[in-house]
Coordinates of C-alpha atoms and ligand atoms in Angstrom, one line a residue:
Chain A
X535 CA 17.7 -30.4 -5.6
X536 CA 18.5 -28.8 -8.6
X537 CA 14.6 -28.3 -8.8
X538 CA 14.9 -26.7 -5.8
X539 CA 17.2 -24.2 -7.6
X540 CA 15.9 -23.5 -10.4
X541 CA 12.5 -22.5 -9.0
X542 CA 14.1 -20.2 -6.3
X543 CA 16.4 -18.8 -9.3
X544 CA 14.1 -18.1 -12.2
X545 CA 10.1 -18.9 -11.1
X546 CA 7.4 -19.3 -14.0
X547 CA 4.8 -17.3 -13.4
X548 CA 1.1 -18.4 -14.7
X549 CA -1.5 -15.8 -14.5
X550 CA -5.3 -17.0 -13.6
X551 CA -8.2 -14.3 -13.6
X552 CA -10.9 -15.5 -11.4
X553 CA -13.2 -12.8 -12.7
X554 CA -11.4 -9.9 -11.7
X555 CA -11.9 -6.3 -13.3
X556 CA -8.3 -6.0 -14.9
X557 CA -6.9 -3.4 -12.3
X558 CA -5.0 -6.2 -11.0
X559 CA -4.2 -7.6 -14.3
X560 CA -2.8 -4.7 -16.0
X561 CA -0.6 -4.1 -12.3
X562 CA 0.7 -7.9 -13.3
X563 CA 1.7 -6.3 -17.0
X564 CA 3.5 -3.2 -14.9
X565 CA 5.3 -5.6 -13.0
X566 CA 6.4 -7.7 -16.5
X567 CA 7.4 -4.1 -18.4
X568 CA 10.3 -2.1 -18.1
X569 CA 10.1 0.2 -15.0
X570 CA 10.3 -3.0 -12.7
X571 CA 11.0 -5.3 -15.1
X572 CA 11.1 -8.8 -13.0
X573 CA 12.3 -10.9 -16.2
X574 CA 15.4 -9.5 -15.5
X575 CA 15.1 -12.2 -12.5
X576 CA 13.5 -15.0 -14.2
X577 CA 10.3 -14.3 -13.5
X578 CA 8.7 -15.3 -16.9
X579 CA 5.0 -15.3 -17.8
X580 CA 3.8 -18.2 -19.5
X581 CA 0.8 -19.3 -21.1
X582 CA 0.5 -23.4 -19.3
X583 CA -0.1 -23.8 -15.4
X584 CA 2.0 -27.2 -16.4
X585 CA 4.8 -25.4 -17.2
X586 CA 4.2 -22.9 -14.2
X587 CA 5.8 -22.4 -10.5
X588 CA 3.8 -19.6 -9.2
X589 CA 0.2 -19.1 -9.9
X590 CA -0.9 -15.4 -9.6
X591 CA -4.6 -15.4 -9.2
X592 CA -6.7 -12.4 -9.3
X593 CA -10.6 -11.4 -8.8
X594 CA -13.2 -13.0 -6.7
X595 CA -14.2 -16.2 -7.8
X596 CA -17.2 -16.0 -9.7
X597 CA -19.7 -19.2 -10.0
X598 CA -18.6 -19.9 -13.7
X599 CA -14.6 -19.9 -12.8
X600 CA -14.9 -21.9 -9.4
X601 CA -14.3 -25.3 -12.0
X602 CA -11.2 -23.9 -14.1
X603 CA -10.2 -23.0 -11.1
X604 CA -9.7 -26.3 -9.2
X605 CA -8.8 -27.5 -12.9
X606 CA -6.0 -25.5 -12.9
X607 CA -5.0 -26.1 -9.9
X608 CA -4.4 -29.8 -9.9
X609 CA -2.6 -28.8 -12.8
X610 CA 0.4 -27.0 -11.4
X611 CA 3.4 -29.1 -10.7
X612 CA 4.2 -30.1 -6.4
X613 CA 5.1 -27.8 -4.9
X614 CA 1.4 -25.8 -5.7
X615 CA 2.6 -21.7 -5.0
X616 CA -0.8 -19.8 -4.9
X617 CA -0.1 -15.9 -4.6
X618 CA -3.7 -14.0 -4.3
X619 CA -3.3 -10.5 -5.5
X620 CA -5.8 -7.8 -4.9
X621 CA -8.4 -7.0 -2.2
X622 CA -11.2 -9.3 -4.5
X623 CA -8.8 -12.0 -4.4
X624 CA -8.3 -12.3 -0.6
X625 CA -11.9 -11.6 0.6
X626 CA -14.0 -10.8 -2.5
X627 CA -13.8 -7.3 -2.2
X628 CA -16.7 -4.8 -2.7
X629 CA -18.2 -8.1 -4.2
X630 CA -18.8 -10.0 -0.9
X631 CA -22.3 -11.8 -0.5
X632 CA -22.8 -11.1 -4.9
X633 CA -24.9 -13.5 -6.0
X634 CA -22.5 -15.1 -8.2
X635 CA -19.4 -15.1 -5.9
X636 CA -18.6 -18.2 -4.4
X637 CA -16.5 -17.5 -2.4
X638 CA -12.5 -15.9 -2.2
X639 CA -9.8 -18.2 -3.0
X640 CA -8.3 -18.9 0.2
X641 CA -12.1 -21.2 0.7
X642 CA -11.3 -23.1 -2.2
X643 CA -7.2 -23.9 -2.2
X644 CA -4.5 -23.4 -0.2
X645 CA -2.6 -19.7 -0.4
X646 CA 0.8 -19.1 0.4
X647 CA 0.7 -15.3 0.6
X648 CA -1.5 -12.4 0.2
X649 CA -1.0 -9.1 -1.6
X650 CA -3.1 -6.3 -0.3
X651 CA -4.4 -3.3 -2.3
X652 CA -7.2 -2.3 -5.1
X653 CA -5.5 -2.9 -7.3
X654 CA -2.1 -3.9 -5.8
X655 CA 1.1 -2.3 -6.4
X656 CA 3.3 -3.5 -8.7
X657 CA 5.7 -3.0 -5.4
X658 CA 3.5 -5.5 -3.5
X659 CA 3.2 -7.8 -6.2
X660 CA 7.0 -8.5 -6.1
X661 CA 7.1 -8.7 -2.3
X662 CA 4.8 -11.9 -3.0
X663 CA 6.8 -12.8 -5.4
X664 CA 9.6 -12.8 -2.9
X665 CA 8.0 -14.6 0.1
X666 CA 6.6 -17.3 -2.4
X667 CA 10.4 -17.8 -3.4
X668 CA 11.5 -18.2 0.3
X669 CA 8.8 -21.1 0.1
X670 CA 10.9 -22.4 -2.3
X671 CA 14.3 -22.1 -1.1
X672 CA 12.6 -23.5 2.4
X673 CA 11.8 -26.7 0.1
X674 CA 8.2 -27.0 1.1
Chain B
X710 CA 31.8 -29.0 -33.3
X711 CA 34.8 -28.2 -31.1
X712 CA 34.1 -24.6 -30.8
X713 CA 29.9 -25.7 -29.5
X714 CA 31.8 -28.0 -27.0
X715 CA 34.2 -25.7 -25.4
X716 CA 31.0 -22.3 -25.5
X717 CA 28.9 -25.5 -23.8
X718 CA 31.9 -26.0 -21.0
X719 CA 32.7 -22.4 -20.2
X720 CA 28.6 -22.0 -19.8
X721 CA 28.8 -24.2 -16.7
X722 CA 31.0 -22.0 -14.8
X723 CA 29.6 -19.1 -15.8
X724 CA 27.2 -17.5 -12.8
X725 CA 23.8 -16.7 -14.1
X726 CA 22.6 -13.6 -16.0
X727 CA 19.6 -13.1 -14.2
X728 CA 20.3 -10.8 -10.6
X729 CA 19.0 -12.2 -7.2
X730 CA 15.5 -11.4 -6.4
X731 CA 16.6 -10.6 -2.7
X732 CA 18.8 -7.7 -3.6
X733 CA 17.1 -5.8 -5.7
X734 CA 16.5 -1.7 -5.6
X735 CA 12.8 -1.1 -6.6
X736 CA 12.0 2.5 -7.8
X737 CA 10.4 4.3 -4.9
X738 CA 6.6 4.9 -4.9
X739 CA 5.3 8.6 -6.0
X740 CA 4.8 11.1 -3.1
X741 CA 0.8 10.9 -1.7
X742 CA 0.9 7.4 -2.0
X743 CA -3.4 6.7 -1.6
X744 CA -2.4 3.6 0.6
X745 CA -4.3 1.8 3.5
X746 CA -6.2 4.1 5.4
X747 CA -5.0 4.3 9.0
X748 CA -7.1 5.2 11.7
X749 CA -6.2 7.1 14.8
X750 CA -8.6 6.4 18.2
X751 CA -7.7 9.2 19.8
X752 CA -9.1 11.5 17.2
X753 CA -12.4 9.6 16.3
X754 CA -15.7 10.5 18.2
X755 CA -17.3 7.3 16.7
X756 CA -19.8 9.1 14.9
X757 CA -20.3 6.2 12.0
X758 CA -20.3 8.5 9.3
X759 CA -17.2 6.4 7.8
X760 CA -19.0 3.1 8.5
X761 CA -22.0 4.9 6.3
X762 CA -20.0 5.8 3.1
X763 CA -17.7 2.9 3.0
X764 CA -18.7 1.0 0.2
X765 CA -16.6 -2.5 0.5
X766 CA -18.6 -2.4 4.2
X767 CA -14.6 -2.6 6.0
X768 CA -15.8 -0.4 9.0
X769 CA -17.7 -1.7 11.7
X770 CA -18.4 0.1 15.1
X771 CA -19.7 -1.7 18.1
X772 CA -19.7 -0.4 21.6
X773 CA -18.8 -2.6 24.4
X774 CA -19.8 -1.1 27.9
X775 CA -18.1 2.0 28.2
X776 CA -16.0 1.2 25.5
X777 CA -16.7 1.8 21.5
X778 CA -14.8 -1.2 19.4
X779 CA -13.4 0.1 16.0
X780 CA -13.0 -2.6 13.7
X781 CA -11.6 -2.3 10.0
X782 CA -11.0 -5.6 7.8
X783 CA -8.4 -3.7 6.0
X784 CA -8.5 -6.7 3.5
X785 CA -11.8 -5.6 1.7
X786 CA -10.6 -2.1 1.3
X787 CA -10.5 -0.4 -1.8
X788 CA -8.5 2.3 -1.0
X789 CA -11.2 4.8 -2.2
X790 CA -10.7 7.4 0.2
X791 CA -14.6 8.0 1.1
X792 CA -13.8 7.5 4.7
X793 CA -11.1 10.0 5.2
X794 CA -13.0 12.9 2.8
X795 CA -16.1 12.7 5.0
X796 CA -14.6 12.0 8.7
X797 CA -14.9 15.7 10.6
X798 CA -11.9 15.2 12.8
X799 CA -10.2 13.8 10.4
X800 CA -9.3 10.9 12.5
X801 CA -8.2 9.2 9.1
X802 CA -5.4 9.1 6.8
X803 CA -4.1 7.4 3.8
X804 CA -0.8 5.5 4.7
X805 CA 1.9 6.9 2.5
X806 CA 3.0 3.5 1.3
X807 CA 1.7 0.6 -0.4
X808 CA 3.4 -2.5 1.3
X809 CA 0.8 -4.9 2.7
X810 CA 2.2 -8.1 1.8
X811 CA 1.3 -11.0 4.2
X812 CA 1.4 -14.9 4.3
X813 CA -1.5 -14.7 7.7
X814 CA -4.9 -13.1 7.2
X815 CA -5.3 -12.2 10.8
X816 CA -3.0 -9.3 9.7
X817 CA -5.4 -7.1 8.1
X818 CA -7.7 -6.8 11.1
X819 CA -7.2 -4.0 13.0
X820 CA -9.3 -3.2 16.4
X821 CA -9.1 -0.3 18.2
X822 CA -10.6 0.9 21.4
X823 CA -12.2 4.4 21.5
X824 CA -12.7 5.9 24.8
X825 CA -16.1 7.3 26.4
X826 CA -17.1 9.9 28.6
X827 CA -20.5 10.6 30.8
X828 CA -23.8 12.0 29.9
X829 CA -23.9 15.4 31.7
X830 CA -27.2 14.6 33.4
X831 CA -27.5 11.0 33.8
X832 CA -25.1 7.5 33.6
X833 CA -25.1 7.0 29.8
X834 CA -21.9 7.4 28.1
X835 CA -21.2 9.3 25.4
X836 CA -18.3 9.9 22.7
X837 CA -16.0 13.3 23.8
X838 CA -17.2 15.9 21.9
X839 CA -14.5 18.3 22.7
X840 CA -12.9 18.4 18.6
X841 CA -15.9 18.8 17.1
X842 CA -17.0 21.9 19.7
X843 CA -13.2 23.3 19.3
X844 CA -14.0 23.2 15.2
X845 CA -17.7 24.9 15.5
X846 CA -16.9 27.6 18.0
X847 CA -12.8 27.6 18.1
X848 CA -10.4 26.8 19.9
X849 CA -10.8 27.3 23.7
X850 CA -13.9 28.2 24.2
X851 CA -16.6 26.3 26.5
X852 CA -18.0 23.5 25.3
X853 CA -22.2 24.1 25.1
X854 CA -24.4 22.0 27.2
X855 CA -26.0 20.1 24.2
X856 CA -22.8 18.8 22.7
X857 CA -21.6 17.0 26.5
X858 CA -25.5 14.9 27.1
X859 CA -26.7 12.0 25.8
X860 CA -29.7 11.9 23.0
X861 CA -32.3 11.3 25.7
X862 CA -31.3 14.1 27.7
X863 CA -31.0 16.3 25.3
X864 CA -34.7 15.8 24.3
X865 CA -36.1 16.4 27.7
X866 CA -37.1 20.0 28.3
Ligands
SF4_1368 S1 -10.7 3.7 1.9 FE1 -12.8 3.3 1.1 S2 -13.0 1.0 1.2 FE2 -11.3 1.6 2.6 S3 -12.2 1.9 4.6 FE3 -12.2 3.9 3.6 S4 -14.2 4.1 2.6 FE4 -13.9 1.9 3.1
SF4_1369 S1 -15.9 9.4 10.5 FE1 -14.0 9.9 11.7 S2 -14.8 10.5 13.7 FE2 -16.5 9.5 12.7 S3 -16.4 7.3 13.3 FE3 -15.3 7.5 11.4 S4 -13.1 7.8 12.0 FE4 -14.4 8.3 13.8

């Protein structure tokens, strides 16, 4: 219960690049500064997934990050909140069929929501962000 | 000590300092947004010269019977704006906002039907030709014969 709270109150962010180009990366940044500021509502970045309750993945994930990947993602405490930002993250992008893509995300682990865009808004990114707290507040 | 114990108690009924995330003002976007580009059917003469220049490969144009199929996986799109500088009828446009934020993948598919018209001479059908003829030779004036067959006819003396 209080959990429950907490999470839907002031949700750790934990930033994974999947072998993304840093458009997405620097749009996370944006989204941390001052113009939309989100630590204003708790949103913090840290550097653990243990300490973590939404994972922000970005990029399309390459061959050599398909293992920190999973890694990573047992990592993150119950309930898992997976938010894919960027076209590469939800269908690999202008990278589909490379030859060291294995595959988007979504193949790999279960995604709660999708943020469109190359590179996504900083806008977008903080719809996410909302529609992975109503995961929490539901309780999943 | 005292003073820790009571700053301790009045912190419990204080309410939070961080806001809600549910009410909060965002600044608005800049004007021109370069958003999803949105495609109008009624426009496009489904010549595949956006299908060409797309580089993420988003566009796909099938024809089914009498019918061409428009098919964008808006999801792979870059945003570049290759398809909308090279379509003739500008049948394309950047959307002026960037929301596309979605829990269901099945969202960024979009289909569209494109309507088809007869060959002059025999049954094939053809895309209506009638916006491109209208930018060539202006507006009102008769459509020419080549621009209203099919390829094959067109090639027969
Ligand atoms: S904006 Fe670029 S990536 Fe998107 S459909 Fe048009 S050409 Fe393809
Ligand atoms: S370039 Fe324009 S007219 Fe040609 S198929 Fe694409 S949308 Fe249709």
């Amino acid at each position: 219960m209080i959990f429950k709270i907490g999470r839907s109150k002031s949700p750790w962010l934990f930033h994974l690049n999947t072998g993304s180009c840093n458009g997405c990366d620097i749009e996370i940044v944006a989204l941390l500064a001052s113009r939309y500021d989100v630590e204003r509502l708790g949103c913090k970045l840290v550097g653990s997934p243990k300490h973590a309750d939404i994972c922000l993945v970005t990029g399309p994930v390459t061959a050599r990050s398909k293992e920190p990947l999973l890694r990573i993602y047992d990592m993150l405490p119950n309930p898992k909140v997976i938010v894919c930002i960027g076209a590469c993250s939800i269908s690999s992008g202008v990278f589909t069929d490379g030859y060291s893509i294995v595959g988007p995300a979504h193949n790999l682990i279960p995604v709660t929501a999708y943020v469109g865009g190359c590179s996504a808004h900083p806008k977008n990114i903080f719809l996410g962000l909302q529609k992975a707290i109503e995961v929490f507040k539901e309780g999943r | 000590m005292l003073p820790l114990i009571r700053i301790l108690i009045e912190n419990i009924f204080k309410p939070p300092i961080t806001e809600d995330i549910s009410s909060v003002n965002l600044p608005k976007h800049p004007k021109g947004f370069h958003g999803y580009p949105e495609h109008d059917p009624t426009r496009c003469i489904a010549c595949g010269i956006c299908q060409y220049f797309c580089p993420a490969k988003v566009i796909k144009i099938s024809q089914i019977d009498d019918k061409i199929n428009y098919h964008m996986d808006l999801d792979q799109c870059t945003c570049c704006g290759q398809c909308i500088d090279y379509c003739p009828t500008n049948a394309i446009k950047h959307m002026p906002n960037p929301y596309f934020v979605t829990t269901n993948l099945d969202d960024f598919k979009v289909d569209h039907q494109i309507n088809l018209i007869k060959c002059a001479k025999c049954d094939a059908f053809i895309p209506d030709m009638t916006l491109i003829a209208n930018k060539l030779f202006g507006e009102g004036k008769p459509i020419p014969k080549h621009l209203s067959m099919c390829p094959k006819c067109k090639r027969k003396p």
